[in-house]
PDB file of C-alpha atoms in Angstrom:
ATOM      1  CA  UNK A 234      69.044  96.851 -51.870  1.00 72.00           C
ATOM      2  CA  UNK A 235      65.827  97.126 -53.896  1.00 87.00           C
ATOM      3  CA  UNK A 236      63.406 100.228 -53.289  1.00 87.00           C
ATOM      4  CA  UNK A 237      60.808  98.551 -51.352  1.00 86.00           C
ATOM      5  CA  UNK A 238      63.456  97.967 -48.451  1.00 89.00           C
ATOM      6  CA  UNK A 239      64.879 101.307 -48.420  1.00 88.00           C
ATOM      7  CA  UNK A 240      60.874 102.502 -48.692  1.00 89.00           C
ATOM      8  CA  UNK A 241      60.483 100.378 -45.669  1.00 90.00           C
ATOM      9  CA  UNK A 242      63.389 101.571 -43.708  1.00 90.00           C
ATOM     10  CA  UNK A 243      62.870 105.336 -44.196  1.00 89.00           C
ATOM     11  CA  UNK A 244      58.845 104.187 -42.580  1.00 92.00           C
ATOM     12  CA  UNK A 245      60.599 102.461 -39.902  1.00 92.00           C
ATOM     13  CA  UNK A 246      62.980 105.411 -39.077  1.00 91.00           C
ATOM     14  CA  UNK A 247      60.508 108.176 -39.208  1.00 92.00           C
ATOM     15  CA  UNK A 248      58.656 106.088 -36.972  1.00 93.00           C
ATOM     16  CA  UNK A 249      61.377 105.792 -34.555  1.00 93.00           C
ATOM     17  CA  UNK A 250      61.936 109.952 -34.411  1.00 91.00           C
ATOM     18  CA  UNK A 251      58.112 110.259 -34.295  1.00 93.00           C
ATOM     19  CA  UNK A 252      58.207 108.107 -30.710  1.00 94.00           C
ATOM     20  CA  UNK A 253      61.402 109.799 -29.642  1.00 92.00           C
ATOM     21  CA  UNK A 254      59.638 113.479 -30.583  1.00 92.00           C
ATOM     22  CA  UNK A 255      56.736 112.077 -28.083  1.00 91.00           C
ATOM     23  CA  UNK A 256      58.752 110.751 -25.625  1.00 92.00           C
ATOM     24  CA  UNK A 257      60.395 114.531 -25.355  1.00 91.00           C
ATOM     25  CA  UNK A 258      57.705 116.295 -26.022  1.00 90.00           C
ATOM     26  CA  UNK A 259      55.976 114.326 -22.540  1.00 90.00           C
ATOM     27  CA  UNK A 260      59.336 114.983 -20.606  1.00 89.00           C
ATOM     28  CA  UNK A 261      58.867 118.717 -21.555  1.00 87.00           C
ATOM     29  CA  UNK A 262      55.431 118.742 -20.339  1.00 86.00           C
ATOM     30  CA  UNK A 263      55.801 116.935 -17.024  1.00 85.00           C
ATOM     31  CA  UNK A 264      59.388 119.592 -16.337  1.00 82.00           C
ATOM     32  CA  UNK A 265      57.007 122.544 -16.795  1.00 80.00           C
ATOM     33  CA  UNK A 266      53.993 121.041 -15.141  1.00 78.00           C
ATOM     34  CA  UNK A 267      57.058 120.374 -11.853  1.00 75.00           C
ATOM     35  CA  UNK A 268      58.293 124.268 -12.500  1.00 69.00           C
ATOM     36  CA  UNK A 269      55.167 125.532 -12.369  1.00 62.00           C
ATOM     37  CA  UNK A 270      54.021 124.624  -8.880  1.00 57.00           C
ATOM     38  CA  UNK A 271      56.072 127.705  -7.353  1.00 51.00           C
ATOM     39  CA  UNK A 272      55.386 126.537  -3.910  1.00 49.00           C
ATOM     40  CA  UNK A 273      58.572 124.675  -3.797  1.00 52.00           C
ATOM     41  CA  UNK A 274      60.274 128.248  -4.653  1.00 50.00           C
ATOM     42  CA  UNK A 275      58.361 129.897  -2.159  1.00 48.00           C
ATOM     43  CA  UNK A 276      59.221 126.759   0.381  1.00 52.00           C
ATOM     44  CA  UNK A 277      63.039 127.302  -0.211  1.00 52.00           C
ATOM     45  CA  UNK A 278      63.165 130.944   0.486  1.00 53.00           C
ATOM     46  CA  UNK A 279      60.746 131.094   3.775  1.00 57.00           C
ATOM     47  CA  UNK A 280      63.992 128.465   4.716  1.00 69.00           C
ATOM     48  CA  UNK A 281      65.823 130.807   3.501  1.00 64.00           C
ATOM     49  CA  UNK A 282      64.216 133.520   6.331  1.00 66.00           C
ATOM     50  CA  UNK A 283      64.353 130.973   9.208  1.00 71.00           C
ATOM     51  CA  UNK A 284      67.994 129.792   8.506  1.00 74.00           C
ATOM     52  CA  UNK A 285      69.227 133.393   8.776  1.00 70.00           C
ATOM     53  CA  UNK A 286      66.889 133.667  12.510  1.00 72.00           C
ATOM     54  CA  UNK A 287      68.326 131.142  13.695  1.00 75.00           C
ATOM     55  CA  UNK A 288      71.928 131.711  13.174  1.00 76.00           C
ATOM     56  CA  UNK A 289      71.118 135.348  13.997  1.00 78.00           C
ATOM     57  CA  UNK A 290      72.513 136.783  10.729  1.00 78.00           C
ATOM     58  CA  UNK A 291      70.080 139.896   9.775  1.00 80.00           C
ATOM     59  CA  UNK A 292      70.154 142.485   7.305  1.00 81.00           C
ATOM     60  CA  UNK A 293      72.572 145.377   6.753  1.00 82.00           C
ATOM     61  CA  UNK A 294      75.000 147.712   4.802  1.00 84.00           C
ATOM     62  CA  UNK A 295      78.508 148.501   5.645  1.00 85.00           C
ATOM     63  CA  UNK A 296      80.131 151.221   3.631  1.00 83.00           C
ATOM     64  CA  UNK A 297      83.681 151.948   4.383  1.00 84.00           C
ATOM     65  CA  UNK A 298      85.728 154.943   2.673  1.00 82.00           C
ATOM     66  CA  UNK A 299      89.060 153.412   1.259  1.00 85.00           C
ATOM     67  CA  UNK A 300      90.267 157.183  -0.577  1.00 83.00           C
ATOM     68  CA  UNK A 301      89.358 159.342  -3.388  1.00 79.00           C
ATOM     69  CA  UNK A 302      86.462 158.437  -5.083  1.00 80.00           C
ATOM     70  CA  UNK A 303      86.490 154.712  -3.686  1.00 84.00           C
ATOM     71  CA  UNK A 304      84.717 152.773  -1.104  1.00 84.00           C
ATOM     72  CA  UNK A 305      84.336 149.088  -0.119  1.00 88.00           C
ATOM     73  CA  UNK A 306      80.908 148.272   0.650  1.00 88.00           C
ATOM     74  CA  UNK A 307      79.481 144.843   2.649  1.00 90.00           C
ATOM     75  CA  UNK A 308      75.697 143.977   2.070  1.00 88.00           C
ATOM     76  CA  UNK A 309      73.809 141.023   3.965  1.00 87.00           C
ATOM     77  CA  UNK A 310      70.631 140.175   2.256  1.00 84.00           C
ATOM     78  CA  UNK A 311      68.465 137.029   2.756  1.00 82.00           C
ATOM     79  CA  UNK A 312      69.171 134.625  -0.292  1.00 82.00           C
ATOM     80  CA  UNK A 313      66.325 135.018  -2.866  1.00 80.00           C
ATOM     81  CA  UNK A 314      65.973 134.547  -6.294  1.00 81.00           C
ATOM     82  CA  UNK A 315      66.541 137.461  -8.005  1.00 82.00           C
ATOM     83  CA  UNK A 316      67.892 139.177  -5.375  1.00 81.00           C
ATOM     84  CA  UNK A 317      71.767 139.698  -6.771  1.00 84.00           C
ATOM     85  CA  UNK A 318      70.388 140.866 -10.143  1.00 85.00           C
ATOM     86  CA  UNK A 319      68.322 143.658  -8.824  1.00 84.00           C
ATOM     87  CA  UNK A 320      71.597 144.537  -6.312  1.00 82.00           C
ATOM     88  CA  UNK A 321      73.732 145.299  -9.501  1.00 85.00           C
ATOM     89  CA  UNK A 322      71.207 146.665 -11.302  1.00 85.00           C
ATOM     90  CA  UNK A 323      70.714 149.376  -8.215  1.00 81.00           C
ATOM     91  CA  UNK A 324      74.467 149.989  -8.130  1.00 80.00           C
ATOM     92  CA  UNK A 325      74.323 150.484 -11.829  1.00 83.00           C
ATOM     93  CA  UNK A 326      71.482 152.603 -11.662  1.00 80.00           C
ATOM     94  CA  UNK A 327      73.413 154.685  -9.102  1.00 77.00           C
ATOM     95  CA  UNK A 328      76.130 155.246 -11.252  1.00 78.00           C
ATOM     96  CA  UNK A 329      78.755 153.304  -9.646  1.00 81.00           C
ATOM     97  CA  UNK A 330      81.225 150.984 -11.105  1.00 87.00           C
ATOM     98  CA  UNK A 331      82.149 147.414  -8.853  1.00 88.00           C
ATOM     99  CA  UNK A 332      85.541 145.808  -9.069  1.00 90.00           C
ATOM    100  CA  UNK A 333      86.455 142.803  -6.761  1.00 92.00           C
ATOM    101  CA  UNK A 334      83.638 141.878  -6.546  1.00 91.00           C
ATOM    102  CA  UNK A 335      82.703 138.847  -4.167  1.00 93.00           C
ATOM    103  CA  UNK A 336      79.500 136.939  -3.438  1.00 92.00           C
ATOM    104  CA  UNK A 337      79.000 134.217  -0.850  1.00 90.00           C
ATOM    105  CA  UNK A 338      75.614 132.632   0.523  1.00 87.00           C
ATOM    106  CA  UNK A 339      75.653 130.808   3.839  1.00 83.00           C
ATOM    107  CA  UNK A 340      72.477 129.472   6.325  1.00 80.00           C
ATOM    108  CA  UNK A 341      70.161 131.494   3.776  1.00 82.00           C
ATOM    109  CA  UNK A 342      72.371 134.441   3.696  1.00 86.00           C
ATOM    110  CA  UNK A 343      73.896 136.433   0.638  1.00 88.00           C
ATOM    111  CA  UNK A 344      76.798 138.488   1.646  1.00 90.00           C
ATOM    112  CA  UNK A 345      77.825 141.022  -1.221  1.00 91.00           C
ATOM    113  CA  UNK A 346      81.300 142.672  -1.163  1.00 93.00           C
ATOM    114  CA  UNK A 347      82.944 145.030  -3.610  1.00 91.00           C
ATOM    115  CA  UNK A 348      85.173 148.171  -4.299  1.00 90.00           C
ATOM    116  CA  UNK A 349      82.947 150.854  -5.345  1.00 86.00           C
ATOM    117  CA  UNK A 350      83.881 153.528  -7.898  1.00 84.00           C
ATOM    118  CA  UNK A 351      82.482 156.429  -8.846  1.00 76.00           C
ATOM    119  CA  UNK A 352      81.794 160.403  -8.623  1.00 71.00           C
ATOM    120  CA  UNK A 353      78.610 160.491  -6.019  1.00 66.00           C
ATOM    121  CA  UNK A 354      80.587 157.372  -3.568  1.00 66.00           C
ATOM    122  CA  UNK A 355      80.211 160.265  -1.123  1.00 64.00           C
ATOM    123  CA  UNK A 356      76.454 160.134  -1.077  1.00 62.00           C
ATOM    124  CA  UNK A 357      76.798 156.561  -0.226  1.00 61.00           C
ATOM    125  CA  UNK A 358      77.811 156.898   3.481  1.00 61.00           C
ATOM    126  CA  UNK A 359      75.883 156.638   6.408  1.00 52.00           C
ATOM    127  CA  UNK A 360      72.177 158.141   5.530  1.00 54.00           C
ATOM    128  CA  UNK A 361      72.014 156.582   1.870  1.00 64.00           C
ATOM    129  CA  UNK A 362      72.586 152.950   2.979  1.00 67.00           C
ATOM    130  CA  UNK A 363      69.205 152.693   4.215  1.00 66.00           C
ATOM    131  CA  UNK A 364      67.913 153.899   0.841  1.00 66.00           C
ATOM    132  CA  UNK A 365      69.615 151.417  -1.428  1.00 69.00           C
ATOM    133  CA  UNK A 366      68.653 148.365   0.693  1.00 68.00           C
ATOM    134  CA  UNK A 367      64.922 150.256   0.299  1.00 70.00           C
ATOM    135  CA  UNK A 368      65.991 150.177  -3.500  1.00 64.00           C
ATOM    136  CA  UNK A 369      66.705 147.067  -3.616  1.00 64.00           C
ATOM    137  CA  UNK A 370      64.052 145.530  -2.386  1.00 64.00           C
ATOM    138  CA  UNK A 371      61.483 147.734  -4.272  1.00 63.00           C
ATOM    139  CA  UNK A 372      63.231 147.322  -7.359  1.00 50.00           C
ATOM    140  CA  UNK A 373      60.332 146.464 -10.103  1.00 44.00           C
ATOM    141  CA  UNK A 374      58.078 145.694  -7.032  1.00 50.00           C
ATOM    142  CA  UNK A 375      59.492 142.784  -6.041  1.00 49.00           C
ATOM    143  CA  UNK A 376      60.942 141.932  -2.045  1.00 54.00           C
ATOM    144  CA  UNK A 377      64.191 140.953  -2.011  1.00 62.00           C
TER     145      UNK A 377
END
């Protein structure tokens, strides 16, 4: 091999990456351009809403004292982005620790279950499930 080939191929292989860096850099641009319509977001959860009407699945918190300082608690929230995140964020910011912990989503449904430890569980029953739904919901302004 003489210089002027290996001159040539090195042209003809930066050439090549310079068309493949295009051809990703395009991809990249049309995948945000799709992301950032939002109305396809917004589409899936107002499905979301109507799946749950129709099946008649609604909202709510069962809390059920298991002994000392445990309880096992059931939460039905409409599937939403976001909306697990900000439920374990609450619980954290409560001061409670979660172990078997399950999640399941179903006809645009989330159902939460876990064991709940912690000092305050107490203050969990009846009148404070109201409030952490209202917490999680409100949590940094966004409905969940």
């Amino acid at each position: 091999m003489n210089k002027a080939t290996i001159i040539e191929d090195a042209i003809t292989y930066i050439q090549e990456l310079q068309k493949t860096s295009d051809d990703l850099s395009e991809e990249l641009r049309e995948m945000e351009a799709s992301s950032e319509g939002g109305g396809k977001q917004m589409e899936m959860e107002g499905d979301a809403a109507d799946e749950m009407e129709k099946c008649g699945i609604k909202e709510e918190i069962k809390v059920t004292y298991i002994d000392g300082n445990t309880l096992l608690i059931k939460i039905v929230l409409q599937k939403k982005r976001g909306c697990f995140t900000k439920l374990i964020e609450t619980m954290d910011y409560l001061g409670f620790e979660l172990s078997e912990t399950s999640v399941t989503t179903f006809k645009g449904a989330m159902l939460f279950s876990s064991c709940v430890h912690g000092k305050f569980v107490d203050a969990l029953m009846i009148e404070q499930t109201e409030l952490l739904l209202d917490m999680i919901r409100s949590k940094e302004g966004n409905t969940c």
